[in-house]
Amino acid sequence: MALKVLLVDPDEEWLASASEFFKNALYQTKAVSNGKDAQLALYNDKFFAVILNYSVKNHNGLQVLKFIRTNHPSQKVILVFNDEETMGGQEKEEKYKKLGATEIAVKPFEISHLADLLEGHQSLGDLMSTLPKKEGVSDEVEVQESDNEFTGVKIDEFFSSAAVLFDVYVKLSSGKYIKILHAGDTFSQERIDKYKNDKGVEFLYFHTKDRRKYVQYNNFIAKKLISNKNITGMTKIVQLKNVADKYLEEVYTEGMKPQVIEQGKEIVNNVFNFVEKQNDLHQVLKDFQAFDAEAYEHSFMVSVFATSIIKQFD
């Protein structure tokens, strides 16, 4: 079922463009051009998010924001300003967030920027429920794109839901890839095995824009593995390492955005639960040292520096 988004903006032309964009991105939209209609819409329906222009009239944007905070305190709100002057700088930005704005966006920007902000707040359940599912597996497609647009994971360590969350590729050469699974396809282990066993492929690739989905899903898998006593400690620690590696890539490229921090908290909780519940932790760590000595040494040095920093706060 499509997620509902309420668009509130005095510019009718912008509303039409934004509505079309979000519908193509598989959202369900309702567009209004004044604050009174926005409040009425919120009274009559539930929305995944509200994209609210501060300059809306009758009632103004600030009134609508306060209405949402009072009546729908958990509502996600992207507050849009027409320019930096209207927004009023960093100090005002913090004020608007305290009043209930989840994100701030200042024009000019591409409408796709708003879609990125919305996606950052989708739960795994949201992602799964809005995924356009297809029966079977689509044809493989060769594409040419910059290597910088992709990130890779070992083929032996790739997990997928029954319906593939994002496009999956095999790298043919620099800048040349073949899409072997399409988002929404029924996952095909047979196709993965064909490339692994018959063609000797060692890595699968996906777009960096889908990295957050990868982290979100694989952190969910890590949580399930950690709670299962029949799964080996090595399997659990390798899964945690894969999630952490991609998470660090996300931090490096996206910065410490609120939704990135929230993902980090979930990963840390999984690591803590693993350490707490794994009775043979010492042996697992010794096995991991033999499995990936470089990663083990790096982890050790990070622990040393982290401990040194923490000691300064004693």
Short mmCIF file of C-alpha atoms in Angstrom, two decimals:
data_model
loop_
_atom_site.label_atom_id
_atom_site.label_comp_id
_atom_site.label_asym_id
_atom_site.label_seq_id
_atom_site.Cartn_x
_atom_site.Cartn_y
_atom_site.Cartn_z
CA MET A 1 0.00 0.00 0.00
CA ALA A 2 1.40 3.39 -1.01
CA LEU A 3 2.52 5.78 1.73
CA LYS A 4 0.42 8.96 1.91
CA VAL A 5 2.10 12.36 1.73
CA LEU A 6 0.36 15.70 2.32
CA LEU A 7 1.77 18.53 0.18
CA VAL A 8 1.09 22.06 1.44
CA ASP A 9 2.35 24.93 -0.72
CA PRO A 10 0.87 28.22 -2.01
CA ASP A 11 2.40 27.63 -5.48
CA GLU A 12 -0.17 25.63 -7.47
CA GLU A 13 2.33 24.92 -10.25
CA TRP A 14 4.85 23.51 -7.78
CA LEU A 15 2.12 21.41 -6.16
CA ALA A 16 1.21 19.90 -9.53
CA SER A 17 4.85 19.06 -10.30
CA ALA A 18 5.49 17.63 -6.85
CA SER A 19 2.29 15.56 -6.92
CA GLU A 20 3.25 14.06 -10.27
CA PHE A 21 6.78 13.28 -9.07
CA PHE A 22 5.66 11.56 -5.87
CA LYS A 23 2.96 9.56 -7.63
CA ASN A 24 5.60 8.28 -10.05
CA ALA A 25 7.72 7.42 -6.99
CA LEU A 26 4.78 5.28 -5.77
CA TYR A 27 3.51 7.62 -3.06
CA GLN A 28 -0.13 8.59 -2.64
CA THR A 29 -0.47 12.37 -2.41
CA LYS A 30 -2.95 15.01 -1.36
CA ALA A 31 -2.14 18.60 -2.34
CA VAL A 32 -3.54 21.75 -0.71
CA SER A 33 -2.56 25.39 -1.12
CA ASN A 34 -3.51 26.87 2.27
CA GLY A 35 -3.11 26.09 5.94
CA LYS A 36 -6.81 25.69 6.71
CA ASP A 37 -7.18 22.89 4.15
CA ALA A 38 -3.99 21.31 5.47
CA GLN A 39 -5.40 21.12 9.00
CA LEU A 40 -8.68 19.73 7.65
CA ALA A 41 -6.78 17.05 5.71
CA LEU A 42 -4.86 16.08 8.85
CA TYR A 43 -8.11 15.89 10.80
CA ASN A 44 -9.71 13.55 8.24
CA ASP A 45 -6.79 11.32 7.28
CA LYS A 46 -3.42 9.91 8.36
CA PHE A 47 -0.22 10.68 6.48
CA PHE A 48 3.25 9.20 6.47
CA ALA A 49 4.65 12.73 6.13
CA VAL A 50 3.66 16.35 5.59
CA ILE A 51 5.68 18.60 3.27
CA LEU A 52 4.75 22.07 4.53
CA ASN A 53 5.79 25.39 2.99
CA TYR A 54 6.34 27.95 5.74
CA SER A 55 4.95 30.73 3.53
CA VAL A 56 1.50 29.18 3.16
CA LYS A 57 -1.43 31.46 4.11
CA ASN A 58 -4.79 30.98 5.87
CA HIS A 59 -3.51 29.57 8.31
CA ASN A 60 0.20 30.33 8.06
CA GLY A 61 2.93 27.71 8.13
CA LEU A 62 3.86 28.31 11.76
CA GLN A 63 0.22 27.88 12.85
CA VAL A 64 -0.04 24.62 10.93
CA LEU A 65 3.23 23.37 12.44
CA LYS A 66 1.97 24.11 15.96
CA PHE A 67 -1.36 22.43 15.13
CA ILE A 68 0.52 19.30 14.07
CA ARG A 69 2.70 19.31 17.19
CA THR A 70 -0.39 19.58 19.42
CA ASN A 71 -2.66 17.12 17.63
CA HIS A 72 -0.26 14.77 15.81
CA PRO A 73 3.01 14.90 17.80
CA SER A 74 4.57 11.90 16.03
CA GLN A 75 3.84 13.25 12.54
CA LYS A 76 6.88 13.56 10.25
CA VAL A 77 7.07 17.11 8.83
CA ILE A 78 9.43 18.49 6.20
CA LEU A 79 9.28 22.26 6.63
CA VAL A 80 10.08 24.07 3.37
CA PHE A 81 11.35 27.64 3.08
CA ASN A 82 11.46 29.65 -0.14
CA ASP A 83 14.91 31.07 0.70
CA GLU A 84 17.57 31.21 3.42
CA GLU A 85 16.45 34.68 4.58
CA THR A 86 12.95 33.44 5.37
CA MET A 87 14.36 30.48 7.27
CA GLY A 88 16.51 32.76 9.43
CA GLY A 89 19.70 30.78 9.95
CA GLN A 90 20.86 27.92 12.19
CA GLU A 91 19.34 29.32 15.38
CA LYS A 92 15.86 29.52 13.83
CA GLU A 93 16.29 26.05 12.30
CA GLU A 94 16.69 24.59 15.79
CA LYS A 95 13.59 26.50 16.90
CA TYR A 96 11.48 25.00 14.10
CA LYS A 97 12.70 21.50 14.91
CA LYS A 98 11.66 22.00 18.54
CA LEU A 99 8.25 23.05 17.24
CA GLY A 100 7.90 19.76 15.38
CA ALA A 101 9.75 19.97 12.07
CA THR A 102 11.48 16.66 11.35
CA GLU A 103 13.53 18.07 8.47
CA ILE A 104 14.21 21.52 7.01
CA ALA A 105 14.49 22.11 3.25
CA VAL A 106 15.36 25.47 1.68
CA LYS A 107 14.57 26.22 -1.96
CA PRO A 108 15.87 26.01 -4.60
CA PHE A 109 16.15 22.21 -4.69
CA GLU A 110 15.10 19.34 -6.92
CA ILE A 111 11.91 17.63 -5.80
CA SER A 112 13.95 14.40 -5.64
CA HIS A 113 15.71 15.95 -2.60
CA LEU A 114 12.41 15.75 -0.71
CA ALA A 115 12.03 12.11 -1.75
CA ASP A 116 15.50 11.40 -0.30
CA LEU A 117 14.47 13.02 2.98
CA LEU A 118 11.27 10.98 3.11
CA GLU A 119 13.05 7.70 2.35
CA GLY A 120 15.46 8.36 5.20
CA HIS A 121 12.55 8.10 7.65
CA GLN A 122 10.95 4.94 6.26
CA SER A 123 11.03 1.88 8.45
CA LEU A 124 11.85 -1.51 6.98
CA GLY A 125 8.13 -2.25 7.12
CA ASP A 126 7.42 0.90 5.11
CA LEU A 127 9.99 -0.10 2.49
CA MET A 128 8.59 -3.61 2.18
CA SER A 129 4.95 -2.54 2.02
CA THR A 130 5.53 0.03 -0.74
CA LEU A 131 7.83 -2.14 -2.87
CA PRO A 132 6.19 -2.85 -6.26
CA LYS A 133 6.34 -6.65 -6.23
CA LYS A 134 6.55 -8.74 -9.41
CA GLU A 135 6.11 -12.46 -9.88
CA GLY A 136 9.25 -14.21 -11.09
CA VAL A 137 12.56 -12.73 -12.19
CA SER A 138 13.04 -9.97 -14.79
CA ASP A 139 15.45 -10.24 -17.70
CA GLU A 140 19.07 -9.33 -17.09
CA VAL A 141 20.02 -5.87 -18.38
CA GLU A 142 23.49 -4.52 -19.17
CA VAL A 143 24.13 -0.92 -18.07
CA GLN A 144 26.99 1.56 -18.23
CA GLU A 145 27.38 3.77 -15.16
CA SER A 146 30.21 5.28 -13.13
CA ASP A 147 31.84 2.93 -10.63
CA ASN A 148 31.34 5.68 -8.02
CA GLU A 149 27.59 4.99 -8.17
CA PHE A 150 28.04 1.44 -6.85
CA THR A 151 29.13 -0.36 -3.72
CA GLY A 152 29.86 -4.07 -3.38
CA VAL A 153 29.38 -6.98 -1.00
CA LYS A 154 30.74 -10.53 -1.10
CA ILE A 155 28.36 -12.82 -2.96
CA ASP A 156 28.55 -15.43 -0.16
CA GLU A 157 27.41 -12.83 2.37
CA PHE A 158 24.49 -11.35 0.44
CA PHE A 159 21.02 -11.68 1.99
CA SER A 160 17.75 -10.69 0.36
CA SER A 161 14.09 -10.62 1.29
CA ALA A 162 11.63 -12.71 -0.75
CA ALA A 163 11.00 -9.63 -2.88
CA VAL A 164 14.29 -7.95 -3.83
CA LEU A 165 14.55 -4.54 -2.12
CA PHE A 166 16.82 -2.91 -4.71
CA ASP A 167 18.50 -3.59 -8.04
CA VAL A 168 21.44 -6.01 -7.81
CA TYR A 169 24.34 -6.05 -10.29
CA VAL A 170 27.40 -7.99 -11.34
CA LYS A 171 30.41 -5.95 -12.47
CA LEU A 172 31.65 -6.84 -15.95
CA SER A 173 34.42 -4.25 -16.18
CA SER A 174 35.08 -0.64 -15.18
CA GLY A 175 31.85 1.31 -15.72
CA LYS A 176 30.00 -1.71 -17.10
CA TYR A 177 27.52 -3.79 -15.09
CA ILE A 178 24.73 -6.27 -15.64
CA LYS A 179 21.55 -6.02 -13.57
CA ILE A 180 20.78 -9.59 -12.52
CA LEU A 181 17.93 -8.83 -10.10
CA HIS A 182 15.42 -5.97 -10.32
CA ALA A 183 13.78 -4.26 -7.33
CA GLY A 184 10.52 -6.06 -6.66
CA ASP A 185 11.60 -9.33 -8.33
CA THR A 186 11.13 -12.62 -6.54
CA PHE A 187 14.59 -13.39 -5.17
CA SER A 188 16.37 -16.03 -7.28
CA GLN A 189 19.11 -17.99 -5.52
CA GLU A 190 19.48 -19.91 -8.76
CA ARG A 191 20.56 -16.79 -10.61
CA ILE A 192 23.00 -15.85 -7.83
CA ASP A 193 24.47 -19.37 -7.88
CA LYS A 194 24.86 -19.23 -11.65
CA TYR A 195 27.21 -16.27 -11.36
CA LYS A 196 28.94 -17.60 -8.26
CA ASN A 197 29.54 -21.19 -9.36
CA ASP A 198 29.56 -21.06 -13.16
CA LYS A 199 31.25 -17.69 -13.69
CA GLY A 200 33.35 -17.33 -10.55
CA VAL A 201 31.81 -14.01 -9.47
CA GLU A 202 32.89 -13.03 -5.95
CA PHE A 203 31.04 -9.73 -5.44
CA LEU A 204 27.56 -8.35 -6.03
CA TYR A 205 26.93 -4.62 -6.42
CA PHE A 206 24.10 -2.17 -5.78
CA HIS A 207 23.71 1.59 -6.07
CA THR A 208 25.08 3.71 -3.24
CA LYS A 209 21.65 5.39 -3.03
CA ASP A 210 20.30 1.98 -1.89
CA ARG A 211 22.95 1.52 0.77
CA ARG A 212 20.61 2.68 3.56
CA LYS A 213 18.13 -0.05 2.54
CA TYR A 214 20.92 -2.62 2.63
CA VAL A 215 21.98 -1.54 6.12
CA GLN A 216 18.40 -1.48 7.36
CA TYR A 217 17.53 -4.94 6.07
CA ASN A 218 20.80 -6.60 7.04
CA ASN A 219 20.71 -5.11 10.52
CA PHE A 220 17.27 -6.72 10.83
CA ILE A 221 18.83 -10.03 9.71
CA ALA A 222 21.65 -9.57 12.24
CA LYS A 223 19.11 -9.12 15.03
CA LYS A 224 17.37 -12.36 14.02
CA LEU A 225 20.68 -14.27 13.86
CA ILE A 226 21.82 -13.00 17.25
CA SER A 227 18.62 -14.21 18.90
CA ASN A 228 18.96 -17.70 17.37
CA LYS A 229 21.07 -20.02 19.54
CA ASN A 230 21.48 -22.49 16.66
CA ILE A 231 23.45 -19.98 14.53
CA THR A 232 27.23 -20.01 14.97
CA GLY A 233 28.97 -17.04 16.54
CA MET A 234 31.14 -16.65 13.43
CA THR A 235 28.05 -16.25 11.21
CA LYS A 236 26.72 -13.58 13.55
CA ILE A 237 29.96 -11.62 13.77
CA VAL A 238 30.48 -11.65 9.98
CA GLN A 239 26.95 -10.32 9.51
CA LEU A 240 27.58 -7.55 12.05
CA LYS A 241 30.84 -6.67 10.28
CA ASN A 242 29.10 -6.39 6.90
CA VAL A 243 26.41 -4.12 8.33
CA ALA A 244 28.98 -1.95 10.11
CA ASP A 245 31.15 -1.63 6.98
CA LYS A 246 28.25 -0.32 4.86
CA TYR A 247 27.05 1.88 7.69
CA LEU A 248 30.46 3.56 7.89
CA GLU A 249 30.32 4.17 4.14
CA GLU A 250 26.95 5.84 4.65
CA VAL A 251 28.29 8.03 7.47
CA TYR A 252 31.29 9.05 5.36
CA THR A 253 29.16 10.09 2.37
CA GLU A 254 25.95 11.34 4.02
CA GLY A 255 27.26 12.72 7.31
CA MET A 256 25.65 12.36 10.73
CA LYS A 257 22.06 13.03 9.74
CA PRO A 258 19.41 12.19 12.38
CA GLN A 259 18.23 9.09 10.49
CA VAL A 260 21.85 7.92 10.06
CA ILE A 261 22.38 8.29 13.81
CA GLU A 262 19.23 6.24 14.48
CA GLN A 263 20.55 3.45 12.27
CA GLY A 264 23.82 3.58 14.20
CA LYS A 265 21.94 3.13 17.49
CA GLU A 266 20.23 0.01 16.13
CA ILE A 267 23.58 -1.45 15.03
CA VAL A 268 25.16 -0.73 18.43
CA ASN A 269 22.21 -2.42 20.16
CA ASN A 270 22.79 -5.52 18.03
CA VAL A 271 26.51 -5.55 18.86
CA PHE A 272 25.74 -5.16 22.57
CA ASN A 273 23.21 -8.01 22.48
CA PHE A 274 25.69 -10.21 20.62
CA VAL A 275 28.45 -9.59 23.19
CA GLU A 276 26.03 -10.09 26.09
CA LYS A 277 24.51 -13.35 24.82
CA GLN A 278 27.50 -15.07 23.19
CA ASN A 279 28.87 -17.39 25.87
CA ASP A 280 31.86 -18.46 23.76
CA LEU A 281 32.76 -14.89 22.79
CA HIS A 282 36.49 -15.40 23.41
CA GLN A 283 36.62 -18.35 21.01
CA VAL A 284 34.50 -16.52 18.41
CA LEU A 285 36.93 -13.58 18.46
CA LYS A 286 39.88 -15.93 18.10
CA ASP A 287 38.16 -17.58 15.13
CA PHE A 288 37.46 -14.16 13.63
CA GLN A 289 41.13 -13.25 13.96
CA ALA A 290 42.00 -16.27 11.84
CA PHE A 291 39.15 -15.53 9.43
CA ASP A 292 40.04 -11.85 8.82
CA ALA A 293 43.24 -10.80 10.59
CA GLU A 294 43.25 -7.29 9.07
CA ALA A 295 39.72 -6.52 10.30
CA TYR A 296 40.56 -7.97 13.71
CA GLU A 297 43.68 -5.80 14.07
CA HIS A 298 41.76 -2.72 12.96
CA SER A 299 38.99 -3.45 15.49
CA PHE A 300 41.58 -3.87 18.25
CA MET A 301 43.19 -0.50 17.54
CA VAL A 302 39.80 1.23 17.38
CA SER A 303 39.01 -0.26 20.80
CA VAL A 304 42.33 1.01 22.21
CA PHE A 305 41.76 4.57 20.97
CA ALA A 306 38.10 4.55 22.06
CA THR A 307 39.11 3.41 25.56
CA SER A 308 41.78 6.13 25.72
CA ILE A 309 39.24 8.80 24.79
CA ILE A 310 36.65 7.50 27.28
CA LYS A 311 39.25 7.47 30.10
CA GLN A 312 39.66 11.22 29.68
CA PHE A 313 36.05 11.67 30.83
CA ASP A 314 36.57 9.74 34.08
#
